[in-house]
Amino acid sequence: MPSTPEEPLPSRRQLRAEQAAAAETSATEPGATDRTGVEQSRAEPAAPSGGTASVQPPLLPRRAAELAEPSDDAATFLTASEIGGSGRGRTNRRSLLADEPRREKRSRKGAWGCLIVFVVLAALVAGVALFLQGPISQIIAATQGPADFTAEEAATGESVIVMIHNGNGGSEIAATLVEEGVVKSFDAFYSLLLQTAPEPVFQPGAYQLKTKMVASTALDALLNENTRLNQTVIVPEGTAAVDVLAAISEGTDIPLANLQAAAANVAQFGLPTEATTLEGFLFPATYTFSPEDTAEIALQTMVNRQYEALDAAGVAVADRWSTIVFASLIQREAGLRDDYYKVSRVFLNRLDPAQWDSGLLQSDATVAYGTGKTHLVTTTDAERADAGNLYNTYAHPGMVVGPISNPGDLAIDAALHPVDGSWLFFVTINLDSGETAFSTTVGEHDAAVIVWQNWMREHPEYG
């Protein structure tokens, strides 16, 4: 009988399949078929023609699952000589299993390595995102354009009167509109001006606008003659008299020369005897005059309105001058509402020899007023050393010689009701927001001055 060819060693899966198949074969009736569709029959010995014939047991079929899913190992059948009897076949299988190499367990080091790599990559991504946040924001801002009010926001706007002065350029007008809440950002309006051709020309005067306007709508309104209010003047708190006269001329038909001539005749307005100009007595408010009103009528209207404010605050006639002088100083130096009362206390503390022996108020606003630079808040060393400037409170002790602006109700009230405190110094560290630092010691003040100086270097437009 020919020898049985050698077959490759079976895998564990094949052995398990063969065991199950063998059990099924033993239970199958002759002539029946298993799930593989292969006919099974019991091995019957053939009638020998002569001599004995060896009985060849049938090959064990694989299960359907094994046929459908190929094994990782080579597919094979066991021969009869490999199976032999039940005892010898079991022994062979154990031997085969013992010879099969054991599978190695996966190391956990690989999982930890993947986790570490993931964490490092996440950190790098976060760092890159943080580094690029600024540039990305700038790109988005450039793509979206400057901040502007929406049509929905504009529907909630309230009426406001805005004053455009003679000589105001696009930047000054844009800044005024932002300050009054008319437009949302400086760039929203100013960039629109740069794109408009021909270049818009604005007439000085008062304009009836609204807050929260879309920039393009605000521009159209300023160019529309119907929104310009005739004979209307706006005087903001802290405006110097020279600028009040210009505003009256811009908002009315009264020539500036007529206003200057009328203002020079101080005696006709019933001011305190100490007054040499109208400074301090032109109450800041919005005024509407008649076309026939003269310069004298316009100025007297403002003086009378200031007297009404002093009377309402309970200021005696004899104290009008001193109150206006002090209030005008507070008006120019204070920023935020609560700071008015602190500024008042600082100056009163400096007038107290027990707390400040020099008696020098050392106000830059007074020095700037004496030089004629009523719009600046900074001074030079030479200007502070100039004793010829009568308004120089670095050189002349005591209260400033006269009013340096036209104060409103808040400044008058602060002059009369200073808050308690030991402060001797203050400096406005942010002129845009009005944030002011108050200090009791020189060291505290010096530190605040450095903050202010750094801010000023970043905003040279403040001089």
C-alpha positions as CSV (number, residue, x, y, z in Angstrom):
1,M,0.0,0.0,0.0
2,P,1.5,3.4,-0.9
3,S,2.8,5.4,2.0
4,T,0.7,8.4,3.2
5,P,2.3,11.7,2.1
6,E,3.4,13.9,5.0
7,E,1.1,16.8,5.8
8,P,2.0,20.1,7.5
9,L,1.2,20.2,11.2
10,P,-2.4,21.4,12.0
11,S,-3.2,24.4,14.1
12,R,-5.2,24.4,17.3
13,R,-8.3,25.7,15.5
14,Q,-8.0,22.8,13.1
15,L,-7.6,20.3,15.8
16,R,-10.7,21.6,17.6
17,A,-12.6,21.5,14.3
18,E,-11.5,18.0,13.6
19,Q,-12.6,16.8,17.1
20,A,-16.0,18.3,16.6
21,A,-16.3,16.9,13.1
22,A,-15.3,13.5,14.3
23,A,-18.0,13.6,16.9
24,E,-20.5,14.6,14.3
25,T,-19.3,11.8,11.9
26,S,-19.8,9.2,14.6
27,A,-23.4,10.3,15.1
28,T,-24.2,10.4,11.4
29,E,-26.1,7.6,9.8
30,P,-24.8,5.8,6.8
31,G,-25.5,7.8,3.6
32,A,-26.3,11.0,5.5
33,T,-24.5,14.3,4.8
34,D,-23.1,16.9,7.3
35,R,-23.3,20.6,7.0
36,T,-20.5,20.7,4.5
37,G,-22.6,18.7,2.1
38,V,-20.0,15.8,2.0
39,E,-21.5,12.3,2.1
40,Q,-20.4,10.3,5.1
41,S,-20.4,6.5,5.4
42,R,-19.1,4.1,7.9
43,A,-15.9,2.3,6.7
44,E,-16.8,-1.3,5.8
45,P,-14.0,-3.8,5.2
46,A,-13.9,-4.8,1.6
47,A,-14.1,-8.5,0.9
48,P,-10.6,-9.6,0.4
49,S,-9.9,-11.3,-2.9
50,G,-6.9,-12.8,-1.4
51,G,-4.8,-11.9,1.7
52,T,-5.8,-9.2,4.1
53,A,-6.6,-5.7,3.2
54,S,-5.8,-2.7,5.5
55,V,-8.7,-0.6,6.4
56,Q,-8.3,3.1,5.4
57,P,-10.4,5.3,7.6
58,P,-12.0,8.3,5.9
59,L,-10.5,11.8,6.1
60,L,-12.2,14.0,8.7
61,P,-14.0,16.9,7.1
62,R,-13.6,20.4,8.3
63,R,-16.6,22.3,9.7
64,A,-18.3,24.9,7.5
65,A,-17.0,27.7,9.7
66,E,-13.4,26.6,9.0
67,L,-14.1,26.6,5.3
68,A,-15.6,30.0,5.4
69,E,-12.9,31.5,7.5
70,P,-9.4,30.4,6.5
71,S,-7.0,29.7,9.4
72,D,-3.9,31.6,10.0
73,D,-2.0,28.3,9.7
74,A,-1.9,26.2,6.6
75,A,-5.2,24.2,6.1
76,T,-4.7,20.4,6.3
77,F,-6.3,17.1,6.9
78,L,-5.0,14.3,9.1
79,T,-4.1,11.0,7.5
80,A,-5.1,7.7,8.9
81,S,-1.6,6.9,10.0
82,E,-1.5,10.1,12.0
83,I,-4.8,9.5,13.7
84,G,-4.5,5.7,14.3
85,G,-6.6,4.6,17.3
86,S,-8.3,6.9,19.7
87,G,-5.5,6.7,22.3
88,R,-2.7,7.1,19.8
89,G,-4.4,9.9,18.0
90,R,-4.9,11.8,21.3
91,T,-1.2,11.3,22.1
92,N,-0.2,12.7,18.6
93,R,-2.4,15.7,19.1
94,R,-0.9,16.5,22.5
95,S,2.5,16.1,21.0
96,L,1.7,18.5,18.1
97,L,0.3,21.1,20.5
98,A,3.3,20.8,22.7
99,D,5.5,21.4,19.7
100,E,3.6,24.6,18.6
101,P,5.3,27.8,19.8
102,R,3.5,29.7,22.5
103,R,2.1,33.1,21.4
104,E,3.6,36.1,23.1
105,K,1.4,38.4,25.1
106,R,1.2,42.0,23.9
107,S,3.4,44.3,25.9
108,R,1.6,47.2,27.7
109,K,4.6,49.4,27.0
110,G,3.2,50.0,23.5
111,A,0.0,51.4,24.8
112,W,1.8,53.8,27.2
113,G,4.0,54.9,24.4
114,C,1.0,55.8,22.2
115,L,-0.5,57.7,25.1
116,I,2.6,59.7,25.6
117,V,2.9,60.5,21.9
118,F,-0.8,61.6,21.9
119,V,-0.3,63.9,24.9
120,V,2.8,65.5,23.4
121,L,1.1,66.1,20.1
122,A,-1.9,67.6,21.9
123,A,0.4,70.0,23.8
124,L,2.1,71.0,20.6
125,V,-1.2,71.7,18.8
126,A,-2.4,73.7,21.8
127,G,0.8,75.7,21.9
128,V,0.6,76.4,18.1
129,A,-3.0,77.5,18.5
130,L,-2.2,79.9,21.3
131,F,0.8,81.3,19.4
132,L,-1.3,81.9,16.3
133,Q,-4.3,83.2,18.2
134,G,-3.3,86.9,17.7
135,P,-2.5,86.6,14.0
136,I,-5.6,84.6,13.4
137,S,-7.7,87.2,15.2
138,Q,-6.2,89.9,13.1
139,I,-6.9,88.0,9.9
140,I,-10.5,87.4,11.0
141,A,-10.9,91.1,11.9
142,A,-9.4,92.1,8.5
143,T,-11.8,89.8,6.8
144,Q,-14.9,90.8,8.7
145,G,-14.1,94.5,8.8
146,P,-14.2,97.0,11.7
147,A,-16.9,96.7,14.4
148,D,-20.1,98.4,13.4
149,F,-23.6,98.6,14.8
150,T,-26.2,96.3,13.2
151,A,-29.5,97.4,11.8
152,E,-31.2,95.7,14.8
153,E,-29.0,97.6,17.3
154,A,-29.6,100.9,15.4
155,A,-33.3,100.5,15.9
156,T,-32.7,100.9,19.7
157,G,-30.7,104.2,19.3
158,E,-31.7,107.4,21.1
159,S,-31.5,111.0,19.9
160,V,-28.3,112.8,20.5
161,I,-26.9,116.2,19.3
162,V,-23.4,116.2,18.0
163,M,-21.3,119.3,17.4
164,I,-18.9,119.5,14.5
165,H,-16.4,122.3,14.9
166,N,-14.7,124.4,12.2
167,G,-11.5,122.7,11.0
168,N,-12.4,119.2,12.3
169,G,-11.0,116.5,10.1
170,G,-12.2,113.0,9.5
171,S,-10.3,111.6,12.5
172,E,-11.7,114.3,14.9
173,I,-15.2,113.7,13.7
174,A,-14.8,109.9,14.0
175,A,-13.5,110.3,17.5
176,T,-16.4,112.5,18.4
177,L,-19.0,110.1,17.0
178,V,-17.4,107.2,19.0
179,E,-17.4,109.3,22.2
180,E,-21.1,110.2,21.8
181,G,-22.0,106.6,21.1
182,V,-23.1,107.3,17.5
183,V,-20.9,104.7,15.9
184,K,-19.4,101.6,17.3
185,S,-15.8,102.1,16.4
186,F,-13.4,104.7,15.0
187,D,-12.4,102.5,12.1
188,A,-16.0,101.8,11.1
189,F,-16.5,105.5,10.3
190,Y,-13.0,106.6,9.3
191,S,-12.4,103.7,6.9
192,L,-15.7,104.6,5.2
193,L,-14.5,108.2,4.8
194,L,-11.3,107.1,3.1
195,Q,-13.3,105.0,0.6
196,T,-15.7,107.9,-0.2
197,A,-15.0,109.9,-3.3
198,P,-15.1,112.8,-3.6
199,E,-13.9,113.5,-0.1
200,P,-16.8,114.5,2.1
201,V,-17.0,118.1,3.3
202,F,-18.7,118.7,6.7
203,Q,-20.3,122.0,7.7
204,P,-19.6,123.0,11.3
205,G,-22.6,123.1,13.6
206,A,-24.9,120.9,15.7
207,Y,-26.4,117.8,14.1
208,Q,-29.4,115.8,15.2
209,L,-28.3,112.2,15.2
210,K,-28.9,108.9,17.1
211,T,-26.8,106.6,19.1
212,K,-26.0,103.1,17.7
213,M,-26.1,104.2,14.1
214,V,-24.6,102.1,11.3
215,A,-21.5,104.0,10.1
216,S,-22.8,104.5,6.6
217,T,-26.0,105.9,7.9
218,A,-24.2,108.3,10.2
219,L,-22.1,109.6,7.3
220,D,-25.2,110.2,5.2
221,A,-26.8,112.1,8.1
222,L,-23.8,114.4,8.5
223,L,-23.9,115.2,4.8
224,N,-27.6,115.8,4.9
225,E,-28.4,119.5,5.5
226,N,-31.7,118.6,7.1
227,T,-30.0,117.0,10.1
228,R,-28.0,120.2,10.9
229,L,-29.7,122.2,13.6
230,N,-29.8,125.9,13.0
231,Q,-28.9,128.2,15.9
232,T,-27.9,125.3,18.1
233,V,-24.8,125.2,20.2
234,I,-23.3,122.4,22.4
235,V,-20.8,123.3,25.1
236,P,-19.2,120.2,26.8
237,E,-18.1,120.3,30.4
238,G,-14.5,121.6,30.8
239,T,-14.5,123.6,27.6
240,A,-12.4,126.7,27.7
241,A,-14.0,130.1,27.0
242,V,-12.1,130.6,23.8
243,D,-13.6,127.4,22.4
244,V,-17.1,128.2,23.6
245,L,-17.0,131.4,21.6
246,A,-16.0,129.4,18.5
247,A,-18.8,126.9,19.1
248,I,-21.4,129.7,19.3
249,S,-20.2,131.1,16.0
250,E,-20.3,127.7,14.3
251,G,-23.8,126.9,15.5
252,T,-25.4,130.2,14.9
253,D,-25.2,133.2,12.5
254,I,-23.3,135.3,15.0
255,P,-19.8,136.2,13.7
256,L,-16.9,135.1,15.9
257,A,-15.5,138.7,15.9
258,N,-18.8,139.9,17.5
259,L,-18.6,137.3,20.2
260,Q,-15.0,138.1,21.0
261,A,-15.8,141.8,21.3
262,A,-18.7,141.2,23.6
263,A,-16.8,138.8,25.8
264,A,-14.1,141.4,26.3
265,N,-16.6,143.7,28.1
266,V,-16.8,141.5,31.2
267,A,-18.6,144.1,33.4
268,Q,-21.8,143.9,31.4
269,F,-22.5,140.3,32.5
270,G,-22.7,140.8,36.2
271,L,-19.7,138.6,37.1
272,P,-17.9,138.7,40.5
273,T,-15.5,141.6,40.8
274,E,-12.5,139.1,40.7
275,A,-13.4,138.0,37.2
276,T,-11.4,139.4,34.3
277,T,-12.8,137.1,31.6
278,L,-15.9,135.0,31.2
279,E,-13.9,131.9,31.9
280,G,-15.8,129.5,34.3
281,F,-19.2,131.3,33.9
282,L,-20.3,129.9,30.5
283,F,-22.3,126.9,31.7
284,P,-21.8,123.7,29.6
285,A,-25.0,122.7,28.0
286,T,-26.9,122.6,24.7
287,Y,-28.4,125.9,23.6
288,T,-30.8,126.9,20.9
289,F,-30.9,130.6,19.9
290,S,-33.1,132.6,17.7
291,P,-31.7,134.0,14.4
292,E,-32.0,137.5,15.7
293,D,-30.1,136.8,18.9
294,T,-26.9,138.9,19.3
295,A,-23.5,137.9,20.7
296,E,-24.4,139.6,24.0
297,I,-27.6,137.8,24.3
298,A,-26.0,134.4,23.6
299,L,-23.2,135.0,26.2
300,Q,-25.6,136.3,28.9
301,T,-27.8,133.3,28.4
302,M,-24.9,131.0,29.3
303,V,-23.8,133.2,32.3
304,N,-27.4,133.1,33.7
305,R,-27.4,129.4,33.3
306,Q,-24.3,129.1,35.4
307,Y,-25.8,131.2,38.1
308,E,-28.8,128.9,38.2
309,A,-26.5,125.9,38.7
310,L,-24.6,127.7,41.6
311,D,-27.9,128.6,43.2
312,A,-29.2,125.1,42.9
313,A,-26.1,123.8,44.6
314,G,-26.6,126.2,47.5
315,V,-23.6,128.4,46.7
316,A,-23.9,131.9,48.2
317,V,-23.4,134.9,45.9
318,A,-20.2,135.8,47.9
319,D,-18.8,132.3,47.2
320,R,-19.5,132.1,43.5
321,W,-16.0,133.1,42.5
322,S,-14.1,130.7,44.8
323,T,-16.4,127.9,44.0
324,I,-16.1,128.3,40.2
325,V,-12.3,128.5,40.4
326,F,-12.0,125.3,42.4
327,A,-14.7,123.5,40.3
328,S,-13.0,124.5,37.1
329,L,-9.8,122.9,38.3
330,I,-11.6,119.7,39.4
331,Q,-13.4,119.6,36.0
332,R,-10.1,119.6,34.1
333,E,-8.2,117.1,36.3
334,A,-10.9,114.5,37.1
335,G,-11.9,111.7,34.8
336,L,-14.5,109.2,36.1
337,R,-17.5,110.4,38.1
338,D,-16.3,109.1,41.5
339,D,-12.8,110.6,40.9
340,Y,-14.2,114.1,41.0
341,Y,-14.7,113.9,44.8
342,K,-11.2,112.3,45.3
343,V,-9.5,115.0,43.2
344,S,-11.2,117.6,45.3
345,R,-9.8,116.0,48.5
346,V,-6.3,115.8,47.1
347,F,-6.2,119.6,46.4
348,L,-7.7,120.4,49.7
349,N,-5.1,118.2,51.5
350,R,-2.3,120.1,49.6
351,L,-3.7,123.4,50.8
352,D,-3.3,122.1,54.4
353,P,0.2,123.0,55.7
354,A,0.0,120.1,58.2
355,Q,-0.1,117.6,55.3
356,W,1.7,119.5,52.5
357,D,4.1,122.2,53.6
358,S,4.9,123.6,50.2
359,G,1.3,124.6,49.5
360,L,1.9,123.9,45.8
361,L,-1.0,122.3,44.0
362,Q,1.3,121.2,41.1
363,S,-1.5,120.8,38.5
364,D,-0.4,120.4,34.9
365,A,-3.8,121.5,33.7
366,T,-3.3,124.9,35.3
367,V,0.2,125.3,33.7
368,A,-1.2,124.2,30.2
369,Y,-4.0,126.8,30.5
370,G,-1.6,129.5,31.3
371,T,0.4,128.7,28.1
372,G,-2.8,128.8,26.0
373,K,-2.7,125.0,25.3
374,T,-6.2,124.3,26.6
375,H,-6.4,121.0,24.9
376,L,-3.3,119.4,26.4
377,V,-2.8,117.7,29.7
378,T,1.0,117.5,29.6
379,T,3.7,120.1,30.2
380,T,7.4,120.4,29.8
381,D,10.1,121.0,32.5
382,A,10.5,124.5,31.2
383,E,6.8,125.3,31.4
384,R,6.6,124.0,34.9
385,A,9.6,126.1,35.9
386,D,8.2,129.3,34.4
387,A,7.1,131.6,37.2
388,G,5.9,134.2,34.7
389,N,2.9,132.0,34.1
390,L,0.4,133.2,36.8
391,Y,-1.5,129.9,36.4
392,N,1.6,127.8,37.1
393,T,0.8,126.0,40.4
394,Y,4.2,124.5,40.4
395,A,5.7,127.9,41.0
396,H,2.8,129.7,42.8
397,P,1.4,128.2,46.0
398,G,-2.3,128.2,47.0
399,M,-5.4,128.0,44.8
400,V,-5.0,128.8,41.1
401,V,-5.4,132.5,40.3
402,G,-8.6,132.0,38.2
403,P,-10.9,129.5,36.5
404,I,-9.3,127.3,33.8
405,S,-12.5,125.9,32.3
406,N,-16.2,126.0,32.4
407,P,-17.4,123.5,35.0
408,G,-20.7,121.6,35.2
409,D,-22.9,120.4,38.0
410,L,-20.8,117.4,39.0
411,A,-17.6,119.5,39.4
412,I,-19.4,122.1,41.4
413,D,-20.8,119.5,43.7
414,A,-17.4,117.9,44.2
415,A,-15.9,121.3,45.1
416,L,-18.5,121.6,47.8
417,H,-18.5,118.0,49.0
418,P,-15.1,116.4,48.8
419,V,-14.8,112.7,50.0
420,D,-12.7,111.9,53.0
421,G,-9.2,110.6,52.4
422,S,-5.4,111.1,52.9
423,W,-4.4,111.2,49.3
424,L,-1.8,113.7,48.3
425,F,-1.1,112.5,44.7
426,F,-3.1,111.3,41.7
427,V,-2.3,110.7,38.1
428,T,-4.6,109.6,35.3
429,I,-3.0,106.5,33.9
430,N,-5.4,106.0,31.0
431,L,-6.7,109.2,29.3
432,D,-9.1,107.2,27.1
433,S,-11.0,105.6,30.0
434,G,-10.2,108.2,32.6
435,E,-8.8,105.7,35.0
436,T,-6.9,107.5,37.8
437,A,-4.5,106.2,40.5
438,F,-4.6,108.0,43.9
439,S,-1.7,107.7,46.3
440,T,-0.7,108.8,49.7
441,T,3.1,108.2,49.5
442,V,5.7,109.3,47.0
443,G,6.7,105.7,46.3
444,E,3.1,104.8,45.3
445,H,2.8,107.8,43.2
446,D,6.1,107.3,41.4
447,A,5.0,103.7,40.4
448,A,1.7,105.1,39.0
449,V,3.6,107.8,37.1
450,I,5.6,105.1,35.3
451,V,2.3,103.5,34.2
452,W,1.1,106.8,32.9
453,Q,4.3,107.5,31.0
454,N,4.1,104.1,29.4
455,W,0.6,104.8,28.3
456,M,1.5,108.2,26.9
457,R,4.3,106.7,24.8
458,E,1.7,104.3,23.3
459,H,-0.6,107.3,22.6
460,P,1.4,110.2,21.2
461,E,-1.7,111.9,19.9
462,Y,-2.3,113.2,23.5
463,G,0.9,115.2,23.3
